[in-house]
mmCIF file of C-alpha atoms in Angstrom:
data_model
loop_
_atom_site.group_PDB
_atom_site.id
_atom_site.type_symbol
_atom_site.label_atom_id
_atom_site.label_comp_id
_atom_site.label_asym_id
_atom_site.label_seq_id
_atom_site.Cartn_x
_atom_site.Cartn_y
_atom_site.Cartn_z
ATOM 1 C CA UNK A 1 138.788 27.611 46.728
ATOM 2 C CA UNK A 2 135.285 29.559 46.841
ATOM 3 C CA UNK A 3 132.430 26.820 47.565
ATOM 4 C CA UNK A 4 129.758 27.452 44.562
ATOM 5 C CA UNK A 5 125.757 25.698 45.357
ATOM 6 C CA UNK A 6 126.738 23.346 42.570
ATOM 7 C CA UNK A 7 130.143 22.470 44.282
ATOM 8 C CA UNK A 8 127.182 21.315 47.122
ATOM 9 C CA UNK A 9 124.802 19.540 44.117
ATOM 10 C CA UNK A 10 127.961 17.770 42.910
ATOM 11 C CA UNK A 11 129.411 15.934 46.560
ATOM 12 C CA UNK A 12 126.744 15.336 48.631
ATOM 13 C CA UNK A 13 124.760 13.673 46.340
ATOM 14 C CA UNK A 14 127.512 11.111 45.143
ATOM 15 C CA UNK A 15 128.442 11.092 49.068
ATOM 16 C CA UNK A 16 125.190 9.609 49.658
ATOM 17 C CA UNK A 17 126.042 7.034 46.676
ATOM 18 C CA UNK A 18 129.306 6.463 47.662
ATOM 19 C CA UNK A 19 128.644 5.253 51.683
ATOM 20 C CA UNK A 20 125.280 3.444 50.192
ATOM 21 C CA UNK A 21 128.272 1.885 48.128
ATOM 22 C CA UNK A 22 130.883 1.258 50.897
ATOM 23 C CA UNK A 23 128.406 0.178 53.699
ATOM 24 C CA UNK A 24 126.647 -2.469 50.733
ATOM 25 C CA UNK A 25 129.677 -3.304 49.286
ATOM 26 C CA UNK A 26 132.683 -1.996 49.831
ATOM 27 C CA UNK A 27 135.171 0.136 47.796
ATOM 28 C CA UNK A 28 133.147 3.895 48.411
ATOM 29 C CA UNK A 29 136.125 5.651 48.119
ATOM 30 C CA UNK A 30 135.945 5.096 44.002
ATOM 31 C CA UNK A 31 133.215 7.031 44.220
ATOM 32 C CA UNK A 32 133.626 9.670 46.800
ATOM 33 C CA UNK A 33 137.268 11.430 46.911
ATOM 34 C CA UNK A 34 136.689 11.711 43.028
ATOM 35 C CA UNK A 35 133.045 13.249 43.605
ATOM 36 C CA UNK A 36 135.195 15.963 45.416
ATOM 37 C CA UNK A 37 137.633 16.030 42.505
ATOM 38 C CA UNK A 38 134.739 16.367 39.568
ATOM 39 C CA UNK A 39 133.431 19.512 41.506
ATOM 40 C CA UNK A 40 136.656 20.732 41.027
ATOM 41 C CA UNK A 41 138.256 20.767 44.628
ATOM 42 C CA UNK A 42 141.693 20.880 44.537
ATOM 43 C CA UNK A 43 143.718 17.614 45.476
ATOM 44 C CA UNK A 44 144.603 18.018 48.775
ATOM 45 C CA UNK A 45 140.921 19.541 50.203
ATOM 46 C CA UNK A 46 140.097 17.082 48.398
ATOM 47 C CA UNK A 47 141.871 13.977 50.148
ATOM 48 C CA UNK A 48 141.611 15.820 53.962
ATOM 49 C CA UNK A 49 137.964 16.796 53.389
ATOM 50 C CA UNK A 50 137.077 12.926 52.300
ATOM 51 C CA UNK A 51 138.302 11.983 55.650
ATOM 52 C CA UNK A 52 136.085 14.138 57.462
ATOM 53 C CA UNK A 53 132.894 12.631 55.945
ATOM 54 C CA UNK A 54 133.806 9.209 54.915
ATOM 55 C CA UNK A 55 135.240 8.726 58.724
ATOM 56 C CA UNK A 56 131.392 9.733 60.331
ATOM 57 C CA UNK A 57 129.963 7.608 57.486
ATOM 58 C CA UNK A 58 132.124 4.342 59.306
ATOM 59 C CA UNK A 59 131.334 5.104 62.995
ATOM 60 C CA UNK A 60 127.886 4.175 61.655
ATOM 61 C CA UNK A 61 128.955 0.951 59.823
ATOM 62 C CA UNK A 62 131.606 0.538 62.407
ATOM 63 C CA UNK A 63 128.907 0.810 65.139
ATOM 64 C CA UNK A 64 126.498 -2.271 63.941
ATOM 65 C CA UNK A 65 128.407 -4.328 62.728
ATOM 66 C CA UNK A 66 130.233 -4.133 66.888
ATOM 67 C CA UNK A 67 126.919 -4.529 68.361
ATOM 68 C CA UNK A 68 125.845 -7.471 66.459
ATOM 69 C CA UNK A 69 129.348 -9.032 67.473
ATOM 70 C CA UNK A 70 131.189 -9.613 63.700
ATOM 71 C CA UNK A 71 134.084 -8.171 65.397
ATOM 72 C CA UNK A 72 137.323 -10.723 66.312
ATOM 73 C CA UNK A 73 137.701 -8.552 69.221
ATOM 74 C CA UNK A 74 141.242 -10.955 70.081
ATOM 75 C CA UNK A 75 142.772 -9.587 66.829
ATOM 76 C CA UNK A 76 141.066 -5.981 67.603
ATOM 77 C CA UNK A 77 144.713 -4.312 68.976
ATOM 78 C CA UNK A 78 147.075 -5.239 66.052
ATOM 79 C CA UNK A 79 144.108 -3.941 63.437
ATOM 80 C CA UNK A 80 143.438 -0.684 65.523
ATOM 81 C CA UNK A 81 146.922 0.580 66.638
ATOM 82 C CA UNK A 82 149.065 -0.601 63.596
ATOM 83 C CA UNK A 83 145.859 0.914 60.753
ATOM 84 C CA UNK A 84 146.853 4.631 63.184
ATOM 85 C CA UNK A 85 150.243 3.872 62.756
ATOM 86 C CA UNK A 86 150.084 3.677 59.106
ATOM 87 C CA UNK A 87 147.604 5.945 58.412
ATOM 88 C CA UNK A 88 149.288 8.891 60.107
ATOM 89 C CA UNK A 89 152.029 8.383 58.379
ATOM 90 C CA UNK A 90 150.693 7.869 54.983
ATOM 91 C CA UNK A 91 148.512 11.016 55.541
ATOM 92 C CA UNK A 92 152.464 13.013 56.375
ATOM 93 C CA UNK A 93 153.507 11.653 52.858
ATOM 94 C CA UNK A 94 150.026 12.693 51.094
ATOM 95 C CA UNK A 95 150.335 17.002 52.343
ATOM 96 C CA UNK A 96 154.410 16.557 51.712
ATOM 97 C CA UNK A 97 153.347 14.683 47.507
ATOM 98 C CA UNK A 98 152.416 17.681 45.057
ATOM 99 C CA UNK A 99 149.032 18.391 43.670
ATOM 100 C CA UNK A 100 150.298 17.169 39.844
ATOM 101 C CA UNK A 101 151.587 14.077 41.887
ATOM 102 C CA UNK A 102 148.362 12.817 43.118
ATOM 103 C CA UNK A 103 146.637 13.770 39.727
ATOM 104 C CA UNK A 104 149.566 11.589 38.233
ATOM 105 C CA UNK A 105 149.092 8.241 40.613
ATOM 106 C CA UNK A 106 145.602 8.420 39.907
ATOM 107 C CA UNK A 107 145.330 7.104 36.577
ATOM 108 C CA UNK A 108 147.218 3.515 37.320
ATOM 109 C CA UNK A 109 145.743 4.096 41.028
ATOM 110 C CA UNK A 110 142.094 3.486 39.623
ATOM 111 C CA UNK A 111 142.039 0.937 38.008
ATOM 112 C CA UNK A 112 143.991 -1.988 40.097
ATOM 113 C CA UNK A 113 141.476 -0.668 42.924
ATOM 114 C CA UNK A 114 138.761 -1.121 40.932
ATOM 115 C CA UNK A 115 139.093 -4.726 39.743
ATOM 116 C CA UNK A 116 139.926 -5.530 43.390
ATOM 117 C CA UNK A 117 136.707 -4.394 44.194
ATOM 118 C CA UNK A 118 134.758 -4.885 41.011
ATOM 119 C CA UNK A 119 136.295 -9.133 41.277
ATOM 120 C CA UNK A 120 133.830 -11.653 42.688
ATOM 121 C CA UNK A 121 136.176 -13.505 45.132
ATOM 122 C CA UNK A 122 134.415 -15.938 47.376
ATOM 123 C CA UNK A 123 136.182 -14.153 50.668
ATOM 124 C CA UNK A 124 135.748 -17.398 53.022
ATOM 125 C CA UNK A 125 137.492 -20.037 50.904
ATOM 126 C CA UNK A 126 140.555 -18.895 52.444
ATOM 127 C CA UNK A 127 140.065 -19.318 56.519
ATOM 128 C CA UNK A 128 139.118 -23.119 55.679
ATOM 129 C CA UNK A 129 142.736 -23.496 56.356
ATOM 130 C CA UNK A 130 143.580 -22.543 60.442
ATOM 131 C CA UNK A 131 146.500 -20.934 61.344
ATOM 132 C CA UNK A 132 147.718 -20.141 64.518
ATOM 133 C CA UNK A 133 146.384 -17.149 66.685
ATOM 134 C CA UNK A 134 150.119 -15.776 66.850
ATOM 135 C CA UNK A 135 150.626 -15.935 63.272
ATOM 136 C CA UNK A 136 147.410 -14.026 62.796
ATOM 137 C CA UNK A 137 148.383 -11.413 65.095
ATOM 138 C CA UNK A 138 151.042 -10.897 62.413
ATOM 139 C CA UNK A 139 149.519 -10.795 60.244
ATOM 140 C CA UNK A 140 146.773 -8.840 60.862
ATOM 141 C CA UNK A 141 149.146 -6.318 61.973
ATOM 142 C CA UNK A 142 151.523 -6.001 58.849
ATOM 143 C CA UNK A 143 148.304 -5.948 56.516
ATOM 144 C CA UNK A 144 146.754 -3.312 58.464
ATOM 145 C CA UNK A 145 150.217 -1.124 59.132
ATOM 146 C CA UNK A 146 150.154 -1.868 54.945
ATOM 147 C CA UNK A 147 147.093 -0.646 54.783
ATOM 148 C CA UNK A 148 146.484 1.803 56.952
ATOM 149 C CA UNK A 149 149.438 3.969 55.266
ATOM 150 C CA UNK A 150 147.471 3.682 51.216
ATOM 151 C CA UNK A 151 144.262 4.881 53.383
ATOM 152 C CA UNK A 152 146.260 8.034 54.489
ATOM 153 C CA UNK A 153 147.936 8.679 51.178
ATOM 154 C CA UNK A 154 145.098 8.143 49.609
ATOM 155 C CA UNK A 155 142.200 5.455 50.490
ATOM 156 C CA UNK A 156 139.541 4.297 47.637
ATOM 157 C CA UNK A 157 139.690 0.472 47.936
ATOM 158 C CA UNK A 158 140.998 0.832 51.643
ATOM 159 C CA UNK A 159 138.094 -1.516 52.861
ATOM 160 C CA UNK A 160 138.556 -4.213 50.079
ATOM 161 C CA UNK A 161 142.005 -4.663 50.118
ATOM 162 C CA UNK A 162 141.945 -4.629 54.519
ATOM 163 C CA UNK A 163 138.720 -7.277 53.854
ATOM 164 C CA UNK A 164 141.185 -9.656 50.947
ATOM 165 C CA UNK A 165 144.193 -9.769 53.454
ATOM 166 C CA UNK A 166 141.797 -10.985 56.170
ATOM 167 C CA UNK A 167 140.587 -13.529 55.214
ATOM 168 C CA UNK A 168 143.038 -14.529 52.110
ATOM 169 C CA UNK A 169 146.065 -13.987 54.125
ATOM 170 C CA UNK A 170 145.244 -14.200 58.129
ATOM 171 C CA UNK A 171 142.175 -17.088 57.380
ATOM 172 C CA UNK A 172 140.062 -14.872 59.556
ATOM 173 C CA UNK A 173 136.200 -16.109 58.754
ATOM 174 C CA UNK A 174 134.302 -13.264 56.449
ATOM 175 C CA UNK A 175 131.773 -12.038 59.329
ATOM 176 C CA UNK A 176 134.753 -11.642 61.051
ATOM 177 C CA UNK A 177 137.125 -9.842 59.168
ATOM 178 C CA UNK A 178 134.332 -7.476 57.990
ATOM 179 C CA UNK A 179 134.056 -6.335 61.384
ATOM 180 C CA UNK A 180 138.043 -5.762 62.241
ATOM 181 C CA UNK A 181 138.217 -4.766 58.671
ATOM 182 C CA UNK A 182 135.456 -1.721 59.964
ATOM 183 C CA UNK A 183 137.229 -0.976 63.002
ATOM 184 C CA UNK A 184 140.401 -0.447 60.951
ATOM 185 C CA UNK A 185 139.295 1.373 58.069
ATOM 186 C CA UNK A 186 138.125 3.788 61.208
ATOM 187 C CA UNK A 187 141.066 3.951 62.847
ATOM 188 C CA UNK A 188 142.729 4.637 60.396
ATOM 189 C CA UNK A 189 140.288 7.587 58.902
ATOM 190 C CA UNK A 190 140.730 9.450 62.143
ATOM 191 C CA UNK A 191 144.334 8.637 62.535
ATOM 192 C CA UNK A 192 144.064 10.328 59.012
ATOM 193 C CA UNK A 193 141.440 13.330 60.307
ATOM 194 C CA UNK A 194 143.447 14.231 62.524
ATOM 195 C CA UNK A 195 146.640 14.944 60.327
ATOM 196 C CA UNK A 196 144.992 16.881 57.904
ATOM 197 C CA UNK A 197 143.271 19.076 60.438
ATOM 198 C CA UNK A 198 146.430 20.442 62.400
ATOM 199 C CA UNK A 199 147.426 20.872 58.541
ATOM 200 C CA UNK A 200 144.125 23.182 57.465
ATOM 201 C CA UNK A 201 143.691 21.301 54.486
ATOM 202 C CA UNK A 202 139.803 20.368 55.401
ATOM 203 C CA UNK A 203 136.931 22.561 53.632
ATOM 204 C CA UNK A 204 134.662 22.420 56.638
ATOM 205 C CA UNK A 205 131.169 23.811 55.431
ATOM 206 C CA UNK A 206 131.142 20.862 52.298
ATOM 207 C CA UNK A 207 132.948 18.491 54.787
ATOM 208 C CA UNK A 208 129.818 18.913 57.336
ATOM 209 C CA UNK A 209 127.352 19.243 54.702
ATOM 210 C CA UNK A 210 128.875 16.243 53.577
ATOM 211 C CA UNK A 211 129.465 14.316 56.446
ATOM 212 C CA UNK A 212 125.932 14.099 56.478
ATOM 213 C CA UNK A 213 124.685 12.653 53.688
ATOM 214 C CA UNK A 214 127.858 9.679 54.608
ATOM 215 C CA UNK A 215 126.416 9.141 57.505
ATOM 216 C CA UNK A 216 122.560 9.258 55.783
ATOM 217 C CA UNK A 217 124.683 6.225 53.277
ATOM 218 C CA UNK A 218 125.680 4.230 55.649
ATOM 219 C CA UNK A 219 122.675 3.918 57.507
ATOM 220 C CA UNK A 220 120.163 3.437 54.020
ATOM 221 C CA UNK A 221 123.323 1.004 52.481
ATOM 222 C CA UNK A 222 123.550 -1.195 55.797
ATOM 223 C CA UNK A 223 120.168 -1.754 55.660
ATOM 224 C CA UNK A 224 120.526 -4.016 52.208
ATOM 225 C CA UNK A 225 120.958 -7.454 50.840
ATOM 226 C CA UNK A 226 124.531 -7.112 49.588
ATOM 227 C CA UNK A 227 123.712 -9.651 47.163
ATOM 228 C CA UNK A 228 120.775 -7.131 45.606
ATOM 229 C CA UNK A 229 123.082 -4.252 46.281
ATOM 230 C CA UNK A 230 126.170 -4.539 44.564
ATOM 231 C CA UNK A 231 124.341 -5.260 40.632
ATOM 232 C CA UNK A 232 123.958 -1.305 41.043
ATOM 233 C CA UNK A 233 126.992 -1.046 42.470
ATOM 234 C CA UNK A 234 129.419 -1.491 39.565
ATOM 235 C CA UNK A 235 127.810 0.743 37.189
ATOM 236 C CA UNK A 236 127.979 3.501 39.217
ATOM 237 C CA UNK A 237 131.755 2.776 39.884
ATOM 238 C CA UNK A 238 132.397 1.873 36.495
ATOM 239 C CA UNK A 239 130.817 5.294 34.899
ATOM 240 C CA UNK A 240 132.607 7.733 38.214
ATOM 241 C CA UNK A 241 136.165 6.313 37.164
ATOM 242 C CA UNK A 242 135.018 6.956 33.758
ATOM 243 C CA UNK A 243 134.506 10.266 34.373
ATOM 244 C CA UNK A 244 137.451 11.172 36.924
ATOM 245 C CA UNK A 245 139.508 10.240 34.081
ATOM 246 C CA UNK A 246 138.505 12.369 31.179
ATOM 247 C CA UNK A 247 138.379 15.607 33.924
ATOM 248 C CA UNK A 248 142.021 14.316 35.009
ATOM 249 C CA UNK A 249 143.102 14.335 31.161
ATOM 250 C CA UNK A 250 141.249 17.100 30.740
ATOM 251 C CA UNK A 251 142.894 19.173 33.809
ATOM 252 C CA UNK A 252 147.286 18.108 32.301
#
């Protein structure tokens, strides 16, 4: 596709916003992927290019959580390895799916993802019930595989899904689950990025420019207090979803 100044003016600010939201409350993919679509980027190119920019930003959040010891390294192996495998499978499935099919999937998927992102939950409540370490390994591995596959195929809400499963099913404390979620999310981003890199679907000039804004958004967002930040996150996500719905309907 032909890149214009308008393309960058639409994508880059929204990528910054999506990355900021992702660092503050998760679910930033609900803004970042639609940003490319709203700018007229074809679906496969949008998914691929979004992986480039989102992976760059996720490195910042992941590094900060690791540095501050918000990772359960005993569970890092199943989280990382299964996320890599799942994302590799999902990314290859996405390349085989038609552009039209992926657009139709957005209609039911976006409201479901938005529901989980916007619904307020006490994530630590499920961690009160302890389970064996072996069971945690298995459950974290399965969750990472399934959500990793989803991330490679589509992506928005991946971090939120992982956090809900790590805390609600694997019974991890939310602090450690947040760090492991970022590790798994970064792993799935990298695996999908490699697949899309060899497929030739990444629009590098746009992706690299967006990566700069993604890094800036994650850096600023990681310094925000979660409770205050979430007040502006929800209306932003709803507006972007509404705009994307209108665009999809008009295109079809």
